[in-house]
Short mmCIF file of C-alpha atoms and ligand atoms in Angstrom, two decimals:
data_model
loop_
_atom_site.label_atom_id
_atom_site.label_comp_id
_atom_site.label_asym_id
_atom_site.label_seq_id
_atom_site.Cartn_x
_atom_site.Cartn_y
_atom_site.Cartn_z
CA MET A 16 0.11 -0.01 -0.04
CA LEU A 17 2.70 2.29 1.09
CA ARG A 18 4.80 1.36 -1.92
CA ARG A 19 1.86 2.07 -4.22
CA LEU A 20 1.41 5.39 -2.54
CA TRP A 21 5.13 6.30 -3.07
CA LEU A 22 5.03 5.26 -6.72
CA ALA A 23 1.93 7.49 -7.22
CA LEU A 24 3.59 10.46 -5.68
CA THR A 25 6.87 9.84 -7.65
CA ALA A 26 4.76 9.71 -10.80
CA VAL A 27 2.88 13.03 -10.00
CA ALA A 28 6.32 14.67 -9.23
CA VAL A 29 8.02 13.43 -12.40
CA ALA A 30 5.06 14.54 -14.45
CA SER A 31 4.77 18.03 -12.92
CA LEU A 32 8.78 18.29 -13.31
CA LEU A 33 8.33 17.30 -17.09
CA ALA A 34 5.48 19.72 -17.41
CA SER A 35 7.59 22.60 -15.89
CA THR A 36 10.59 21.86 -18.07
CA THR A 37 8.53 21.65 -21.17
CA THR A 38 6.94 25.03 -20.34
CA VAL A 39 10.44 26.65 -19.82
CA ALA A 40 11.73 24.99 -23.01
CA GLN A 41 8.93 26.19 -25.07
CA ARG A 42 9.05 29.81 -23.72
CA THR A 43 12.70 29.84 -24.51
CA HIS A 44 11.98 28.58 -27.91
CA ASN A 45 9.08 30.90 -28.60
CA GLN A 46 10.78 34.05 -27.20
CA PRO A 47 11.42 36.50 -30.19
CA HIS A 48 15.10 37.09 -29.65
CA LYS A 49 16.35 40.36 -31.41
CA ARG A 50 19.07 39.61 -33.81
CA THR A 51 21.73 42.06 -35.14
CA PHE A 52 21.44 42.75 -38.81
CA THR A 53 24.76 43.37 -40.88
CA PHE A 54 24.59 45.71 -43.88
CA TYR A 55 27.50 46.80 -46.14
CA LEU A 56 27.93 50.31 -47.69
CA ILE A 57 29.99 50.24 -50.73
CA PRO A 58 30.91 53.72 -52.11
CA GLY A 59 32.40 55.07 -55.15
CA ILE A 60 35.62 56.10 -53.49
CA SER A 61 35.99 55.54 -49.70
CA THR A 62 38.13 58.55 -48.98
CA ASP A 63 35.91 61.09 -50.93
CA ALA A 64 34.12 63.49 -48.58
CA PHE A 65 30.93 62.97 -50.50
CA TYR A 66 31.02 59.30 -49.35
CA THR A 67 32.53 59.80 -45.88
CA THR A 68 29.65 62.12 -45.22
CA MET A 69 27.20 59.59 -46.57
CA HIS A 70 28.91 57.00 -44.15
CA LYS A 71 28.11 59.30 -41.25
CA GLY A 72 24.36 59.48 -42.17
CA ALA A 73 24.29 55.72 -42.77
CA GLN A 74 26.21 55.13 -39.26
CA ALA A 75 23.76 57.43 -37.41
CA ALA A 76 20.83 55.32 -38.69
CA ALA A 77 22.51 52.06 -38.15
CA ASN A 78 23.23 53.26 -34.40
CA ARG A 79 19.63 54.17 -33.94
CA LEU A 80 18.41 50.77 -35.41
CA GLY A 81 21.12 48.50 -33.79
CA VAL A 82 22.52 47.54 -37.18
CA HIS A 83 26.11 46.55 -37.82
CA LEU A 84 27.40 48.60 -40.62
CA ILE A 85 30.45 47.91 -42.53
CA PHE A 86 32.03 50.69 -44.94
CA GLN A 87 34.42 49.48 -47.33
CA GLY A 88 35.36 50.51 -51.04
CA ALA A 89 38.32 51.59 -53.27
CA PRO A 90 40.21 54.41 -51.56
CA ASN A 91 41.34 56.20 -54.74
CA ALA A 92 39.82 55.23 -58.05
CA PHE A 93 36.12 55.64 -59.18
CA SER A 94 35.69 52.42 -61.48
CA ALA A 95 33.79 49.26 -62.00
CA PRO A 96 36.98 47.00 -61.82
CA THR A 97 38.29 48.83 -58.46
CA GLN A 98 34.74 48.48 -56.94
CA THR A 99 33.71 45.21 -57.86
CA PRO A 100 36.20 43.21 -55.53
CA PHE A 101 34.68 45.09 -52.61
CA LEU A 102 31.21 44.19 -53.78
CA ASN A 103 32.47 40.55 -54.15
CA GLY A 104 34.01 40.67 -50.58
CA ALA A 105 30.64 41.77 -49.23
CA ILE A 106 28.64 39.07 -51.07
CA ALA A 107 30.97 36.27 -49.73
CA ARG A 108 30.10 37.46 -46.04
CA ARG A 109 26.35 36.97 -46.71
CA PRO A 110 25.14 40.32 -45.16
CA ASP A 111 21.37 41.06 -44.72
CA ALA A 112 21.71 43.93 -47.16
CA ILE A 113 24.16 45.83 -49.32
CA LEU A 114 23.96 49.47 -50.11
CA ILE A 115 26.04 50.56 -53.12
CA ALA A 116 27.03 53.68 -55.22
CA PRO A 117 27.32 51.91 -58.65
CA THR A 118 30.34 53.36 -60.60
CA ASP A 119 28.94 52.51 -63.86
CA LYS A 120 25.34 52.18 -65.22
CA VAL A 121 26.24 49.07 -67.09
CA ALA A 122 29.47 47.39 -65.84
CA MET A 123 27.99 47.14 -62.53
CA ILE A 124 24.83 45.24 -63.54
CA ALA A 125 26.47 41.72 -63.51
CA PRO A 126 28.26 42.14 -60.03
CA ILE A 127 25.08 43.49 -58.44
CA ARG A 128 23.02 40.58 -60.10
CA ARG A 129 25.44 38.26 -58.22
CA ALA A 130 24.32 39.75 -55.00
CA VAL A 131 20.61 39.58 -55.71
CA GLN A 132 21.31 35.87 -56.77
CA ALA A 133 22.61 35.23 -53.54
CA HIS A 134 19.42 36.43 -51.97
CA ILE A 135 20.92 39.64 -50.57
CA PRO A 136 18.80 42.73 -51.08
CA VAL A 137 20.62 45.72 -52.79
CA ILE A 138 19.89 49.42 -52.38
CA THR A 139 21.65 51.77 -54.74
CA VAL A 140 22.64 55.03 -53.20
CA ASP A 141 23.64 58.34 -55.26
CA THR A 142 24.01 56.48 -58.72
CA TYR A 143 21.89 53.67 -60.17
CA ILE A 144 22.27 50.77 -62.74
CA ASN A 145 20.26 50.34 -65.82
CA ALA A 146 18.52 47.17 -64.56
CA PRO A 147 15.79 46.88 -62.10
CA LEU A 148 17.66 44.94 -59.46
CA ALA A 149 17.71 47.30 -56.63
CA VAL A 150 15.01 47.42 -54.01
CA THR A 151 15.34 51.21 -54.30
CA ASN A 152 17.64 54.01 -55.27
CA ILE A 153 18.33 57.22 -53.26
CA SER A 154 19.77 60.27 -54.96
CA SER A 155 19.93 63.86 -55.68
CA ASP A 156 17.86 65.18 -58.74
CA ASN A 157 20.93 65.24 -60.95
CA ILE A 158 18.96 66.58 -64.12
CA ALA A 159 17.70 69.50 -62.04
CA GLY A 160 20.97 70.05 -60.54
CA GLY A 161 22.59 70.40 -63.85
CA LYS A 162 19.95 72.64 -64.93
CA LYS A 163 20.62 74.85 -61.76
CA ALA A 164 24.22 74.93 -62.56
CA ALA A 165 23.51 76.05 -66.14
CA VAL A 166 21.32 79.14 -64.56
CA ALA A 167 24.06 79.93 -61.94
CA LEU A 168 26.84 80.00 -64.59
CA ALA A 169 24.88 81.97 -67.14
CA ASN A 170 24.10 84.66 -64.49
CA ALA A 171 27.82 84.67 -63.43
CA ILE A 172 28.96 85.44 -66.95
CA GLY A 173 26.25 88.06 -67.78
CA ARG A 174 24.48 85.58 -70.16
CA LYS A 175 27.11 85.83 -72.99
CA GLY A 176 30.33 84.20 -73.92
CA SER A 177 31.60 80.65 -74.32
CA VAL A 178 31.23 77.88 -71.73
CA ALA A 179 32.58 74.44 -71.29
CA ALA A 180 32.10 71.47 -68.87
CA LEU A 181 34.50 68.93 -67.34
CA SER A 182 33.03 65.53 -66.21
CA VAL A 183 34.27 62.18 -65.12
CA GLN A 184 33.39 59.79 -68.01
CA PRO A 185 30.20 58.65 -69.82
CA GLY A 186 28.32 55.83 -68.14
CA ILE A 187 28.02 57.26 -64.61
CA SER A 188 24.33 57.90 -64.05
CA THR A 189 24.78 61.10 -61.91
CA THR A 190 27.27 62.97 -63.95
CA ASP A 191 25.55 61.82 -67.23
CA GLN A 192 22.23 63.32 -65.79
CA ARG A 193 24.07 66.52 -64.82
CA GLN A 194 25.51 66.91 -68.18
CA GLN A 195 21.91 66.24 -69.72
CA GLY A 196 20.39 68.94 -67.43
CA PHE A 197 23.28 71.46 -67.97
CA GLU A 198 23.23 70.92 -71.81
CA ALA A 199 19.39 71.34 -72.03
CA ARG A 200 19.28 74.50 -70.15
CA ILE A 201 22.48 76.22 -71.21
CA ARG A 202 21.43 75.95 -74.96
CA THR A 203 18.36 78.14 -73.98
CA TYR A 204 20.70 81.26 -73.80
CA PRO A 205 20.97 82.77 -77.31
CA ARG A 206 24.22 84.56 -76.60
CA ILE A 207 26.14 81.56 -74.87
CA THR A 208 28.15 79.27 -76.99
CA TYR A 209 28.47 75.93 -75.54
CA LEU A 210 31.96 74.29 -76.33
CA GLY A 211 30.93 70.80 -75.04
CA THR A 212 31.95 68.65 -72.10
CA GLN A 213 35.31 66.93 -71.85
CA TYR A 214 36.25 63.94 -69.62
CA ASP A 215 38.93 63.52 -66.84
CA ASN A 216 38.57 60.05 -65.60
CA ASP A 217 38.06 61.58 -62.11
CA SER A 218 41.45 62.81 -62.22
CA PRO A 219 42.31 66.40 -60.94
CA THR A 220 45.46 66.37 -62.92
CA ILE A 221 43.69 65.52 -66.17
CA ALA A 222 40.93 68.04 -65.36
CA ALA A 223 43.41 70.79 -64.97
CA SER A 224 45.44 70.01 -68.06
CA LYS A 225 42.24 69.93 -70.06
CA THR A 226 41.05 73.28 -68.57
CA SER A 227 44.33 74.91 -69.41
CA ALA A 228 44.09 73.77 -72.90
CA LEU A 229 40.71 75.14 -73.15
CA LEU A 230 41.67 78.51 -71.84
CA ILE A 231 44.40 78.74 -74.46
CA ALA A 232 42.08 77.66 -77.26
CA HIS A 233 39.28 79.77 -76.52
CA SER A 234 40.21 83.40 -75.48
CA ASP A 235 36.49 84.15 -74.99
CA LEU A 236 36.00 81.33 -72.43
CA ALA A 237 33.81 82.85 -69.90
CA GLY A 238 32.64 80.01 -67.59
CA ILE A 239 33.30 76.39 -66.79
CA PHE A 240 30.97 73.85 -65.20
CA ALA A 241 32.77 71.10 -63.14
CA LEU A 242 30.39 68.19 -62.72
CA ASN A 243 31.79 66.70 -59.56
CA THR A 244 34.64 67.21 -56.92
CA ASN A 245 37.69 65.97 -58.51
CA SER A 246 36.85 67.57 -61.80
CA GLY A 247 36.29 70.79 -59.77
CA ILE A 248 39.43 70.58 -58.09
CA GLY A 249 41.43 70.38 -61.46
CA VAL A 250 39.46 73.11 -63.04
CA THR A 251 39.92 75.41 -59.96
CA ASN A 252 43.54 74.87 -59.94
CA ALA A 253 44.17 75.55 -63.59
CA ALA A 254 41.69 78.60 -63.57
CA GLN A 255 43.67 80.14 -60.59
CA HIS A 256 46.99 79.57 -62.40
CA SER A 257 45.88 81.01 -65.72
CA GLY A 258 45.16 84.40 -64.04
CA LYS A 259 42.13 84.59 -66.42
CA LYS A 260 38.73 85.84 -65.09
CA VAL A 261 36.82 82.61 -65.80
CA LYS A 262 33.79 81.96 -63.82
CA LEU A 263 33.40 78.63 -62.13
CA VAL A 264 30.34 76.53 -61.00
CA GLU A 265 30.90 73.14 -59.46
CA PHE A 266 28.91 70.13 -58.14
CA ASP A 267 29.27 69.03 -54.59
CA ALA A 268 30.45 70.83 -51.54
CA GLU A 269 33.70 69.31 -50.24
CA PRO A 270 35.92 71.20 -47.93
CA VAL A 271 38.36 72.41 -50.79
CA GLU A 272 35.42 73.46 -52.92
CA VAL A 273 33.79 75.38 -50.00
CA GLN A 274 37.14 77.12 -49.24
CA ALA A 275 37.44 78.18 -52.92
CA LEU A 276 33.84 79.56 -52.93
CA ARG A 277 34.72 81.50 -49.78
CA GLN A 278 37.77 82.97 -51.38
CA GLY A 279 35.62 84.00 -54.42
CA THR A 280 37.22 81.51 -56.99
CA ILE A 281 34.06 79.66 -57.34
CA SER A 282 30.71 81.51 -57.93
CA ALA A 283 28.38 78.74 -56.89
CA LEU A 284 28.32 75.16 -55.69
CA ILE A 285 25.46 72.49 -56.28
CA ALA A 286 25.43 70.79 -53.09
CA GLN A 287 23.93 67.47 -52.46
CA ASP A 288 22.90 65.94 -49.18
CA PRO A 289 24.89 62.71 -48.74
CA PHE A 290 24.25 62.50 -45.04
CA ARG A 291 20.56 62.09 -45.79
CA ILE A 292 21.24 59.64 -48.78
CA GLY A 293 23.20 57.20 -46.28
CA ASN A 294 20.73 57.72 -43.53
CA LEU A 295 17.62 57.06 -45.55
CA GLY A 296 19.43 54.00 -47.16
CA VAL A 297 20.15 52.29 -43.88
CA THR A 298 16.50 53.17 -42.67
CA LEU A 299 14.86 51.53 -45.82
CA ALA A 300 17.19 48.63 -45.82
CA TYR A 301 16.03 47.99 -42.20
CA ARG A 302 12.49 48.33 -43.06
CA TYR A 303 12.96 45.66 -46.02
CA VAL A 304 14.87 43.17 -44.06
CA THR A 305 12.32 43.41 -41.17
CA GLY A 306 9.45 42.60 -43.35
CA LYS A 307 7.96 45.92 -43.63
CA ARG A 308 8.34 46.03 -47.34
CA ALA A 309 4.86 47.60 -48.46
CA GLY A 310 5.08 51.19 -49.42
CA ILE A 311 8.90 51.34 -50.21
CA PHE A 312 9.20 53.45 -53.30
CA LYS A 313 11.48 52.74 -56.18
CA HIS A 314 13.24 55.99 -55.87
CA TYR A 315 13.71 58.75 -53.25
CA GLY A 316 15.09 62.20 -53.93
CA THR A 317 17.13 63.87 -51.14
CA GLY A 318 17.37 67.39 -52.59
CA GLU A 319 20.20 69.61 -53.56
CA LYS A 320 21.00 73.32 -52.68
CA ILE A 321 22.75 76.22 -54.50
CA ILE A 322 25.47 77.47 -52.32
CA THR A 323 27.07 80.94 -52.92
CA ARG A 324 29.17 83.38 -50.78
CA ALA A 325 25.76 85.02 -49.99
CA ASN A 326 24.28 82.04 -48.17
CA VAL A 327 27.45 79.76 -47.33
CA ASN A 328 27.26 80.88 -43.72
CA LYS A 329 23.42 81.28 -43.41
CA PRO A 330 21.50 78.60 -41.26
CA GLY A 331 20.30 75.77 -43.30
CA THR A 332 23.41 75.48 -45.42
CA LYS A 333 25.76 73.87 -42.96
CA GLU A 334 23.96 70.42 -43.31
CA PHE A 335 24.87 70.50 -47.06
CA LEU A 336 28.65 70.94 -46.45
CA TYR A 337 30.43 67.63 -46.70
CA THR A 338 33.05 66.54 -44.05
CA LYS A 339 35.87 64.09 -43.94
O1 T6T B 405 29.51 64.18 -57.16
C1 T6T B 405 29.67 62.80 -56.46
C2 T6T B 405 28.65 61.72 -56.55
O2 T6T B 405 27.56 62.36 -56.58
C3 T6T B 405 29.13 61.28 -57.92
O3 T6T B 405 28.38 60.11 -58.37
C4 T6T B 405 30.50 60.98 -58.16
O4 T6T B 405 31.50 61.92 -57.50
C5 T6T B 405 31.06 62.49 -56.37
O5 T6T B 405 31.35 61.52 -55.53
C6 T6T B 405 32.14 63.52 -55.99
O6 T6T B 405 33.46 63.19 -55.91
#
């Protein structure tokens, strides 16, 4: 009798122990544990203030959302062959998302397709590719920026004389669109002769030598539009050394350009908002990887601002100045 009672009590104890461990095991299993997402940001050039500022914006969003962000890219050259190994390296690490500024509209399609085929969502920032592979693209309105540059340059030269432009190379979405907008607008001024756009492969040295040649060949050259920072650095140096009174309008607002604007060498800068591009990029990637995909647009514009000596120190301008 006693033995039967002991057995019954033991059975109850074991059953309740099993029940309680099952509950604990189930609870542990069902509990939503927060995982840390890893995103890569692959810039055009990792040392360029446009992209270091974009990195700061991306990092601020990553800190807010608890995302592990890795920023890696070619330190000096802006090209598909120098960018692709960094993208391949990111794909090999199987991150949750990749943000990339593709250096060529066509050449970067195949490398980006490899990421998408590996089920890694890709967001393009600044530049885009000619294939619908990215979740979204975030950029300035580069056509509008090119038009604004044409108006600023036309006004700086009194709406008459010859003008030329210096860009990186054909095939980059941003600079192609700036050129498109600039050409469309500058041709509307009847007393301005547009001498065309030359290419410098993102080399300030080549931009400087092409600018010097232009200044020698065209004595009436009144203005030059530089379509990005490195083109601008070369154009500014050559113009300063020539001693000629040529007016300059440049894209971007990197420290050297802002300094030249303050000194009066540059008439106007078309500044972008790379901090916002990076910040929005990480925010949208996080939305995507956490399943909140509905309502993500295919494109987001972040705006651009004309900076002159008149507004460079005004409130509302500082956020458009890039930092290293
Ligand atoms: O102008 C920016 C960027 O928007 C463009 O795509 C490439 O050149 C810059 O990075 C400036 O160096």
